[in-house]
Amino acid sequence: MFRIRTFALGAAALMALATVGCGDDSGAEAGADGNVTLTFVNAQDPGTFDKVIADFEKANPTIKIKQQVVPFDDLNSTVQSRLGARDADIDLYDVDEPRLAAFASRGFLEPLDDLKSQAEGRIDANALKITTFDGKQYAMPRWTSTQLLYYNKALLAKAGIKAPSSNPATPVTWEQVTADGKKAQSAGARYGLIFDQVDRYYQLQPLPESLGGGPGLTGDGLLQPDVTNAGWTSAFTWYHDLFASGVAPRGINPEQTPGLFATGAVAFFAGGPWNAAAFDKEKAVDYGVAPFPRFAQGKPATSTDSWSTGISPFSDSKDAAKKFLAYMTTDPAGATATTSNNIPVQQQAFQTYLKGLGGKGARYQQIADIIEHSVAGTAVSRPITTGYVDFESVLNKAFADIRNGTDATTRLTQAGEELERALAKYRK
């Protein structure tokens, strides 16, 4: 899943969550004076929604928004547990977009077709599509995402390597990056290439997609595994060899990968636009940016999608919740107020975001150009299916095994068999 890394919340925050619904004063409270307090459960950095909430409350003094921030790893289980008990103390909550189908099929999301009519023409059409299931709008998208290639200018110069072009329409190939990474290692770089999320479907999906392998699922409801076709086998054989040859390091997790690039140990780093701010803060590496690579015999493909917001069907204040949700997602001012390091899908807010990036200098203008091109032309969404959670879990384990030495063809065959069993329960 795409996410900007956040600090884990402590035990006190978890305890506060545990007491919700036990007679406290949380949830959608309708006071005697007609005021309403909405509870918004989310897994974002502290402060992410402070401005949009303050602006909304100023314009709507009878509606107050109370946040409950849950650690990312606990969000889905927390929400499922509480909504499974028909807990009315959640009004709005973060929806991890590939999990939307599972939540909707279990009756955990209020249909929002009335908001969809407001959003059409204002919100990116693909973002609306990815938050639709069974012909109904079940959440409102806030943000999207993409990937790009960072490179260490000093390491490339030392090895006599020509820097990849920043032109969004002409991405370098993975084969060229691999060769250049090896050359950089010969000149002293510790590693040639590393991925930010080394064994997560979110970032690795574009590899087989580039070679025409598709998302890994097919058939009715996208519940038939398709991870052993030529595109998947070729892509993950290359990925296996990247680690087997030592171009990329084994034995690390996604929390460690940005630090390797930020400290000057890696020639190339595949990551998101959000990594740029962290690299700037470190000030230890002079880096350039280029579009996310493609395979020589393939097409450009980039990760996409992010977080959306849904409304609980058990909320007692759905109208007030919809009013806040519409402001946060369809109104350009509201959508801009939630942007931070995230890419908004509200079209006017998106242009404001790009302009803001460009105002930070030439390198950020290149990032803005890459974002605009990839969101419009190379983005591949994760599959909309009720079996997504099982699908992602099986594949993430397979990716970890492949990068740690297991033959790609053998492991993908095993993953296909595991998926056949895991997805059977979702087929009607």
Short mmCIF file of N, CA and C in Angstrom, two decimals, residues 165-306:
data_model
loop_
_atom_site.label_atom_id
_atom_site.label_comp_id
_atom_site.label_asym_id
_atom_site.label_seq_id
_atom_site.Cartn_x
_atom_site.Cartn_y
_atom_site.Cartn_z
N SER A 165 17.16 10.80 -18.61
CA SER A 165 16.40 12.01 -18.95
C SER A 165 15.25 12.22 -17.98
N SER A 166 14.97 13.49 -17.70
CA SER A 166 13.83 13.83 -16.86
C SER A 166 12.55 14.01 -17.68
N ASN A 167 12.65 13.85 -18.99
CA ASN A 167 11.49 13.97 -19.87
C ASN A 167 10.48 12.87 -19.53
N PRO A 168 9.27 13.21 -19.08
CA PRO A 168 8.31 12.18 -18.68
C PRO A 168 7.94 11.21 -19.79
N ALA A 169 8.08 11.63 -21.04
CA ALA A 169 7.67 10.80 -22.17
C ALA A 169 8.73 9.80 -22.60
N THR A 170 9.96 9.91 -22.05
CA THR A 170 11.04 9.01 -22.48
C THR A 170 11.73 8.37 -21.28
N PRO A 171 11.04 7.49 -20.57
CA PRO A 171 11.67 6.85 -19.41
C PRO A 171 12.81 5.92 -19.82
N VAL A 172 13.82 5.86 -18.98
CA VAL A 172 14.92 4.94 -19.18
C VAL A 172 14.40 3.52 -18.97
N THR A 173 15.11 2.52 -19.47
CA THR A 173 14.67 1.13 -19.29
C THR A 173 15.28 0.53 -18.02
N TRP A 174 14.59 -0.47 -17.48
CA TRP A 174 15.13 -1.17 -16.31
C TRP A 174 16.45 -1.86 -16.66
N GLU A 175 16.56 -2.34 -17.89
CA GLU A 175 17.80 -2.99 -18.30
C GLU A 175 18.96 -2.00 -18.26
N GLN A 176 18.73 -0.76 -18.70
CA GLN A 176 19.78 0.26 -18.67
C GLN A 176 20.12 0.65 -17.24
N VAL A 177 19.10 0.79 -16.40
CA VAL A 177 19.35 1.14 -15.00
C VAL A 177 20.16 0.05 -14.31
N THR A 178 19.85 -1.21 -14.61
CA THR A 178 20.60 -2.33 -14.02
C THR A 178 22.07 -2.27 -14.45
N ALA A 179 22.31 -2.07 -15.73
CA ALA A 179 23.69 -1.99 -16.23
C ALA A 179 24.43 -0.80 -15.62
N ASP A 180 23.75 0.34 -15.54
CA ASP A 180 24.38 1.53 -14.96
C ASP A 180 24.60 1.35 -13.46
N GLY A 181 23.69 0.65 -12.80
CA GLY A 181 23.87 0.39 -11.38
C GLY A 181 25.11 -0.44 -11.11
N LYS A 182 25.33 -1.46 -11.94
CA LYS A 182 26.53 -2.29 -11.80
C LYS A 182 27.79 -1.47 -12.07
N LYS A 183 27.71 -0.59 -13.05
CA LYS A 183 28.86 0.26 -13.37
C LYS A 183 29.17 1.20 -12.21
N ALA A 184 28.13 1.74 -11.59
CA ALA A 184 28.33 2.61 -10.43
C ALA A 184 28.96 1.85 -9.27
N GLN A 185 28.56 0.60 -9.09
CA GLN A 185 29.16 -0.22 -8.04
C GLN A 185 30.65 -0.45 -8.30
N SER A 186 30.98 -0.68 -9.54
CA SER A 186 32.39 -0.88 -9.90
C SER A 186 33.23 0.36 -9.60
N ALA A 187 32.55 1.53 -9.61
CA ALA A 187 33.25 2.80 -9.34
C ALA A 187 33.17 3.20 -7.87
N GLY A 188 32.57 2.34 -7.03
CA GLY A 188 32.57 2.63 -5.60
C GLY A 188 31.24 2.72 -4.90
N ALA A 189 30.14 2.73 -5.64
CA ALA A 189 28.82 2.77 -4.99
C ALA A 189 28.58 1.46 -4.25
N ARG A 190 27.95 1.54 -3.10
CA ARG A 190 27.66 0.33 -2.33
C ARG A 190 26.63 -0.53 -3.04
N TYR A 191 25.57 0.11 -3.54
CA TYR A 191 24.52 -0.60 -4.26
C TYR A 191 24.16 0.17 -5.53
N GLY A 192 23.64 -0.56 -6.51
CA GLY A 192 23.30 0.09 -7.77
C GLY A 192 21.88 0.61 -7.84
N LEU A 193 20.92 -0.17 -7.33
CA LEU A 193 19.50 0.18 -7.43
C LEU A 193 18.75 -0.42 -6.27
N ILE A 194 17.81 0.35 -5.73
CA ILE A 194 16.95 -0.19 -4.69
C ILE A 194 15.55 0.40 -4.85
N PHE A 195 14.56 -0.40 -4.50
CA PHE A 195 13.17 0.05 -4.50
C PHE A 195 12.79 0.50 -3.09
N ASP A 196 11.95 1.50 -3.02
CA ASP A 196 11.47 1.98 -1.72
C ASP A 196 10.72 0.88 -0.98
N GLN A 197 9.73 0.29 -1.64
CA GLN A 197 8.88 -0.74 -1.02
C GLN A 197 9.23 -2.08 -1.66
N VAL A 198 10.29 -2.69 -1.16
CA VAL A 198 10.95 -3.80 -1.85
C VAL A 198 10.11 -5.05 -2.03
N ASP A 199 9.10 -5.26 -1.21
CA ASP A 199 8.27 -6.45 -1.39
C ASP A 199 6.79 -6.15 -1.21
N ARG A 200 6.37 -4.99 -1.72
CA ARG A 200 4.96 -4.61 -1.63
C ARG A 200 4.35 -4.48 -3.03
N TYR A 201 3.18 -5.04 -3.17
CA TYR A 201 2.48 -5.05 -4.46
C TYR A 201 2.30 -3.64 -5.01
N TYR A 202 2.02 -2.67 -4.14
CA TYR A 202 1.79 -1.30 -4.61
C TYR A 202 2.90 -0.84 -5.55
N GLN A 203 4.15 -1.03 -5.16
CA GLN A 203 5.24 -0.52 -6.00
C GLN A 203 5.68 -1.49 -7.08
N LEU A 204 5.49 -2.78 -6.84
CA LEU A 204 6.00 -3.77 -7.80
C LEU A 204 4.99 -4.13 -8.89
N GLN A 205 3.73 -3.82 -8.72
CA GLN A 205 2.72 -4.10 -9.75
C GLN A 205 3.13 -3.58 -11.14
N PRO A 206 3.71 -2.38 -11.26
CA PRO A 206 4.06 -1.88 -12.60
C PRO A 206 5.09 -2.74 -13.36
N LEU A 207 5.85 -3.58 -12.66
CA LEU A 207 6.85 -4.40 -13.36
C LEU A 207 6.17 -5.37 -14.33
N PRO A 208 5.28 -6.25 -13.87
CA PRO A 208 4.61 -7.12 -14.84
C PRO A 208 3.65 -6.36 -15.76
N GLU A 209 3.07 -5.27 -15.26
CA GLU A 209 2.18 -4.47 -16.12
C GLU A 209 2.95 -3.92 -17.31
N SER A 210 4.20 -3.52 -17.11
CA SER A 210 5.01 -2.99 -18.20
C SER A 210 5.18 -4.01 -19.32
N LEU A 211 5.27 -5.29 -18.94
CA LEU A 211 5.49 -6.36 -19.90
C LEU A 211 4.18 -7.02 -20.36
N GLY A 212 3.06 -6.38 -20.08
CA GLY A 212 1.78 -6.91 -20.54
C GLY A 212 1.22 -8.03 -19.70
N GLY A 213 1.75 -8.21 -18.50
CA GLY A 213 1.31 -9.31 -17.64
C GLY A 213 0.03 -9.05 -16.87
N GLY A 214 -0.43 -7.79 -16.87
CA GLY A 214 -1.66 -7.47 -16.15
C GLY A 214 -1.45 -7.39 -14.65
N PRO A 215 -2.55 -7.20 -13.89
CA PRO A 215 -2.44 -6.98 -12.45
C PRO A 215 -2.24 -8.25 -11.63
N GLY A 216 -2.38 -9.42 -12.26
CA GLY A 216 -2.23 -10.67 -11.51
C GLY A 216 -3.54 -11.36 -11.19
N LEU A 217 -4.65 -10.74 -11.58
CA LEU A 217 -5.98 -11.33 -11.38
C LEU A 217 -6.78 -11.19 -12.67
N THR A 218 -7.67 -12.13 -12.91
CA THR A 218 -8.52 -12.09 -14.09
C THR A 218 -9.85 -12.74 -13.76
N GLY A 219 -10.73 -12.85 -14.75
CA GLY A 219 -11.99 -13.54 -14.55
C GLY A 219 -13.07 -12.71 -13.89
N ASP A 220 -14.21 -13.33 -13.66
CA ASP A 220 -15.36 -12.66 -13.05
C ASP A 220 -15.01 -12.18 -11.65
N GLY A 221 -15.19 -10.88 -11.43
CA GLY A 221 -14.88 -10.32 -10.12
C GLY A 221 -13.40 -10.24 -9.82
N LEU A 222 -12.56 -10.49 -10.82
CA LEU A 222 -11.09 -10.52 -10.63
C LEU A 222 -10.73 -11.44 -9.47
N LEU A 223 -11.18 -12.68 -9.56
CA LEU A 223 -10.96 -13.65 -8.49
C LEU A 223 -10.23 -14.90 -8.97
N GLN A 224 -9.64 -14.82 -10.17
CA GLN A 224 -8.83 -15.92 -10.69
C GLN A 224 -7.38 -15.45 -10.78
N PRO A 225 -6.45 -16.16 -10.13
CA PRO A 225 -5.04 -15.74 -10.17
C PRO A 225 -4.46 -15.85 -11.57
N ASP A 226 -3.60 -14.89 -11.90
CA ASP A 226 -2.94 -14.86 -13.21
C ASP A 226 -1.53 -14.32 -13.03
N VAL A 227 -0.72 -15.06 -12.26
CA VAL A 227 0.61 -14.58 -11.90
C VAL A 227 1.73 -15.44 -12.48
N THR A 228 1.38 -16.31 -13.42
CA THR A 228 2.42 -17.16 -14.01
C THR A 228 2.54 -16.94 -15.52
N ASN A 229 1.93 -15.88 -16.03
CA ASN A 229 2.05 -15.60 -17.47
C ASN A 229 3.46 -15.07 -17.78
N ALA A 230 3.74 -14.88 -19.05
CA ALA A 230 5.09 -14.49 -19.47
C ALA A 230 5.52 -13.16 -18.88
N GLY A 231 4.60 -12.20 -18.81
CA GLY A 231 4.94 -10.89 -18.26
C GLY A 231 5.36 -10.96 -16.81
N TRP A 232 4.61 -11.70 -16.01
CA TRP A 232 4.95 -11.84 -14.60
C TRP A 232 6.26 -12.61 -14.42
N THR A 233 6.42 -13.68 -15.15
CA THR A 233 7.63 -14.49 -15.01
C THR A 233 8.87 -13.70 -15.41
N SER A 234 8.80 -12.98 -16.51
CA SER A 234 9.96 -12.19 -16.96
C SER A 234 10.29 -11.07 -15.99
N ALA A 235 9.25 -10.36 -15.53
CA ALA A 235 9.48 -9.23 -14.62
C ALA A 235 10.12 -9.68 -13.32
N PHE A 236 9.64 -10.77 -12.76
CA PHE A 236 10.17 -11.15 -11.45
C PHE A 236 11.41 -12.03 -11.54
N THR A 237 11.70 -12.55 -12.71
CA THR A 237 13.03 -13.13 -12.92
C THR A 237 14.07 -12.01 -12.90
N TRP A 238 13.76 -10.90 -13.57
CA TRP A 238 14.64 -9.74 -13.52
C TRP A 238 14.79 -9.25 -12.08
N TYR A 239 13.69 -9.20 -11.34
CA TYR A 239 13.74 -8.71 -9.96
C TYR A 239 14.58 -9.65 -9.09
N HIS A 240 14.42 -10.95 -9.27
CA HIS A 240 15.24 -11.93 -8.54
C HIS A 240 16.72 -11.70 -8.83
N ASP A 241 17.05 -11.54 -10.09
CA ASP A 241 18.45 -11.40 -10.49
C ASP A 241 19.07 -10.10 -9.97
N LEU A 242 18.23 -9.07 -9.80
CA LEU A 242 18.71 -7.79 -9.27
C LEU A 242 19.34 -7.99 -7.89
N PHE A 243 18.72 -8.82 -7.08
CA PHE A 243 19.22 -9.08 -5.73
C PHE A 243 20.30 -10.16 -5.73
N ALA A 244 20.10 -11.18 -6.58
CA ALA A 244 21.08 -12.26 -6.63
C ALA A 244 22.45 -11.76 -7.07
N SER A 245 22.47 -10.75 -7.93
CA SER A 245 23.74 -10.21 -8.42
C SER A 245 24.35 -9.19 -7.47
N GLY A 246 23.63 -8.80 -6.43
CA GLY A 246 24.14 -7.83 -5.48
C GLY A 246 23.93 -6.39 -5.88
N VAL A 247 23.24 -6.15 -6.99
CA VAL A 247 22.93 -4.77 -7.37
C VAL A 247 22.03 -4.13 -6.32
N ALA A 248 21.09 -4.91 -5.81
CA ALA A 248 20.21 -4.48 -4.72
C ALA A 248 20.49 -5.34 -3.49
N PRO A 249 20.34 -4.79 -2.29
CA PRO A 249 20.68 -5.54 -1.08
C PRO A 249 19.54 -6.40 -0.55
N ARG A 250 19.88 -7.56 -0.05
CA ARG A 250 18.91 -8.39 0.65
C ARG A 250 18.89 -8.03 2.14
N GLY A 251 17.91 -8.56 2.84
CA GLY A 251 17.90 -8.43 4.29
C GLY A 251 17.54 -7.06 4.83
N ILE A 252 16.84 -6.24 4.04
CA ILE A 252 16.40 -4.94 4.52
C ILE A 252 14.90 -4.83 4.36
N ASN A 253 14.29 -3.88 5.07
CA ASN A 253 12.85 -3.68 4.97
C ASN A 253 12.57 -2.29 4.40
N PRO A 254 11.31 -2.01 4.05
CA PRO A 254 11.00 -0.71 3.43
C PRO A 254 11.30 0.50 4.30
N GLU A 255 11.37 0.31 5.61
CA GLU A 255 11.69 1.44 6.48
C GLU A 255 13.16 1.85 6.35
N GLN A 256 13.99 0.95 5.84
CA GLN A 256 15.43 1.21 5.75
C GLN A 256 15.88 1.72 4.39
N THR A 257 15.09 1.47 3.36
CA THR A 257 15.57 1.75 2.00
C THR A 257 15.82 3.23 1.70
N PRO A 258 14.94 4.16 2.10
CA PRO A 258 15.23 5.56 1.77
C PRO A 258 16.52 6.06 2.40
N GLY A 259 16.82 5.56 3.60
CA GLY A 259 18.03 6.00 4.28
C GLY A 259 19.30 5.63 3.54
N LEU A 260 19.28 4.49 2.85
CA LEU A 260 20.46 4.09 2.08
C LEU A 260 20.74 5.08 0.95
N PHE A 261 19.67 5.54 0.30
CA PHE A 261 19.88 6.53 -0.76
C PHE A 261 20.24 7.88 -0.17
N ALA A 262 19.56 8.27 0.90
CA ALA A 262 19.78 9.59 1.49
C ALA A 262 21.20 9.77 2.01
N THR A 263 21.86 8.67 2.38
CA THR A 263 23.22 8.75 2.89
C THR A 263 24.28 8.51 1.82
N GLY A 264 23.84 8.39 0.56
CA GLY A 264 24.80 8.29 -0.54
C GLY A 264 25.30 6.91 -0.87
N ALA A 265 24.57 5.86 -0.42
CA ALA A 265 25.05 4.50 -0.63
C ALA A 265 24.53 3.85 -1.91
N VAL A 266 23.54 4.47 -2.56
CA VAL A 266 22.86 3.85 -3.69
C VAL A 266 22.86 4.79 -4.89
N ALA A 267 23.11 4.23 -6.07
CA ALA A 267 23.13 5.05 -7.29
C ALA A 267 21.72 5.43 -7.74
N PHE A 268 20.78 4.47 -7.73
CA PHE A 268 19.41 4.70 -8.19
C PHE A 268 18.42 4.26 -7.12
N PHE A 269 17.34 5.02 -6.98
CA PHE A 269 16.31 4.72 -5.99
C PHE A 269 14.94 4.91 -6.64
N ALA A 270 14.12 3.88 -6.65
CA ALA A 270 12.75 3.97 -7.16
C ALA A 270 11.83 4.27 -5.99
N GLY A 271 11.18 5.43 -6.03
CA GLY A 271 10.33 5.83 -4.90
C GLY A 271 9.28 6.83 -5.32
N GLY A 272 8.60 7.39 -4.33
CA GLY A 272 7.52 8.33 -4.60
C GLY A 272 7.95 9.77 -4.48
N PRO A 273 7.11 10.70 -4.93
CA PRO A 273 7.44 12.13 -4.81
C PRO A 273 7.66 12.56 -3.38
N TRP A 274 7.01 11.86 -2.44
CA TRP A 274 7.15 12.23 -1.03
C TRP A 274 8.57 12.02 -0.51
N ASN A 275 9.34 11.15 -1.16
CA ASN A 275 10.72 10.92 -0.71
C ASN A 275 11.59 12.15 -0.88
N ALA A 276 11.25 13.03 -1.83
CA ALA A 276 12.09 14.19 -2.12
C ALA A 276 12.27 15.07 -0.89
N ALA A 277 11.20 15.31 -0.15
CA ALA A 277 11.29 16.17 1.03
C ALA A 277 12.24 15.59 2.06
N ALA A 278 12.20 14.27 2.24
CA ALA A 278 13.09 13.62 3.19
C ALA A 278 14.54 13.70 2.73
N PHE A 279 14.78 13.52 1.43
CA PHE A 279 16.14 13.62 0.91
C PHE A 279 16.67 15.05 1.05
N ASP A 280 15.80 16.03 0.83
CA ASP A 280 16.21 17.43 0.99
C ASP A 280 16.60 17.72 2.43
N LYS A 281 15.86 17.14 3.35
CA LYS A 281 16.12 17.38 4.77
C LYS A 281 17.47 16.80 5.19
N GLU A 282 17.81 15.65 4.64
CA GLU A 282 19.09 15.01 4.99
C GLU A 282 20.28 15.81 4.47
N LYS A 283 20.14 16.40 3.29
CA LYS A 283 21.17 17.24 2.67
C LYS A 283 22.50 16.52 2.43
N ALA A 284 22.44 15.17 2.42
CA ALA A 284 23.69 14.42 2.25
C ALA A 284 23.90 13.95 0.81
N VAL A 285 22.88 14.11 -0.02
CA VAL A 285 23.00 13.61 -1.39
C VAL A 285 22.43 14.64 -2.36
N ASP A 286 23.19 14.88 -3.43
CA ASP A 286 22.72 15.73 -4.52
C ASP A 286 22.08 14.80 -5.54
N TYR A 287 20.77 14.91 -5.70
CA TYR A 287 20.06 13.94 -6.52
C TYR A 287 19.36 14.58 -7.71
N GLY A 288 19.12 13.76 -8.71
CA GLY A 288 18.30 14.15 -9.84
C GLY A 288 17.09 13.25 -9.90
N VAL A 289 16.12 13.59 -10.76
CA VAL A 289 14.90 12.79 -10.88
C VAL A 289 14.62 12.46 -12.34
N ALA A 290 13.98 11.33 -12.53
CA ALA A 290 13.60 10.87 -13.87
C ALA A 290 12.30 10.09 -13.74
N PRO A 291 11.58 9.89 -14.84
CA PRO A 291 10.36 9.10 -14.76
C PRO A 291 10.65 7.65 -14.39
N PHE A 292 9.67 6.99 -13.80
CA PHE A 292 9.78 5.58 -13.42
C PHE A 292 10.10 4.76 -14.67
N PRO A 293 11.10 3.87 -14.61
CA PRO A 293 11.53 3.14 -15.81
C PRO A 293 10.49 2.15 -16.34
N ARG A 294 10.73 1.69 -17.54
CA ARG A 294 9.95 0.63 -18.16
C ARG A 294 10.92 -0.44 -18.65
N PHE A 295 10.41 -1.59 -19.02
CA PHE A 295 11.26 -2.60 -19.63
C PHE A 295 11.46 -2.29 -21.12
N ALA A 296 12.57 -2.73 -21.66
CA ALA A 296 12.90 -2.41 -23.06
C ALA A 296 11.83 -2.91 -24.03
N GLN A 297 11.25 -4.06 -23.73
CA GLN A 297 10.21 -4.63 -24.59
C GLN A 297 8.81 -4.34 -24.06
N GLY A 298 8.71 -3.37 -23.15
CA GLY A 298 7.43 -3.09 -22.52
C GLY A 298 6.99 -1.64 -22.66
N LYS A 299 5.96 -1.30 -21.94
CA LYS A 299 5.39 0.05 -21.97
C LYS A 299 5.55 0.69 -20.59
N PRO A 300 5.49 2.02 -20.50
CA PRO A 300 5.56 2.67 -19.19
C PRO A 300 4.34 2.29 -18.34
N ALA A 301 4.57 2.07 -17.05
CA ALA A 301 3.50 1.78 -16.10
C ALA A 301 3.94 2.29 -14.74
N THR A 302 3.03 2.93 -14.03
CA THR A 302 3.37 3.50 -12.72
C THR A 302 2.28 3.21 -11.70
N SER A 303 2.68 3.08 -10.45
CA SER A 303 1.74 2.88 -9.35
C SER A 303 0.84 4.10 -9.21
N THR A 304 -0.32 3.90 -8.61
CA THR A 304 -1.24 5.02 -8.44
C THR A 304 -2.20 4.74 -7.29
N ASP A 305 -3.15 5.65 -7.10
CA ASP A 305 -4.19 5.58 -6.07
C ASP A 305 -3.62 5.85 -4.68
N SER A 306 -4.50 6.06 -3.73
CA SER A 306 -4.08 6.42 -2.39
C SER A 306 -5.25 6.21 -1.43
#
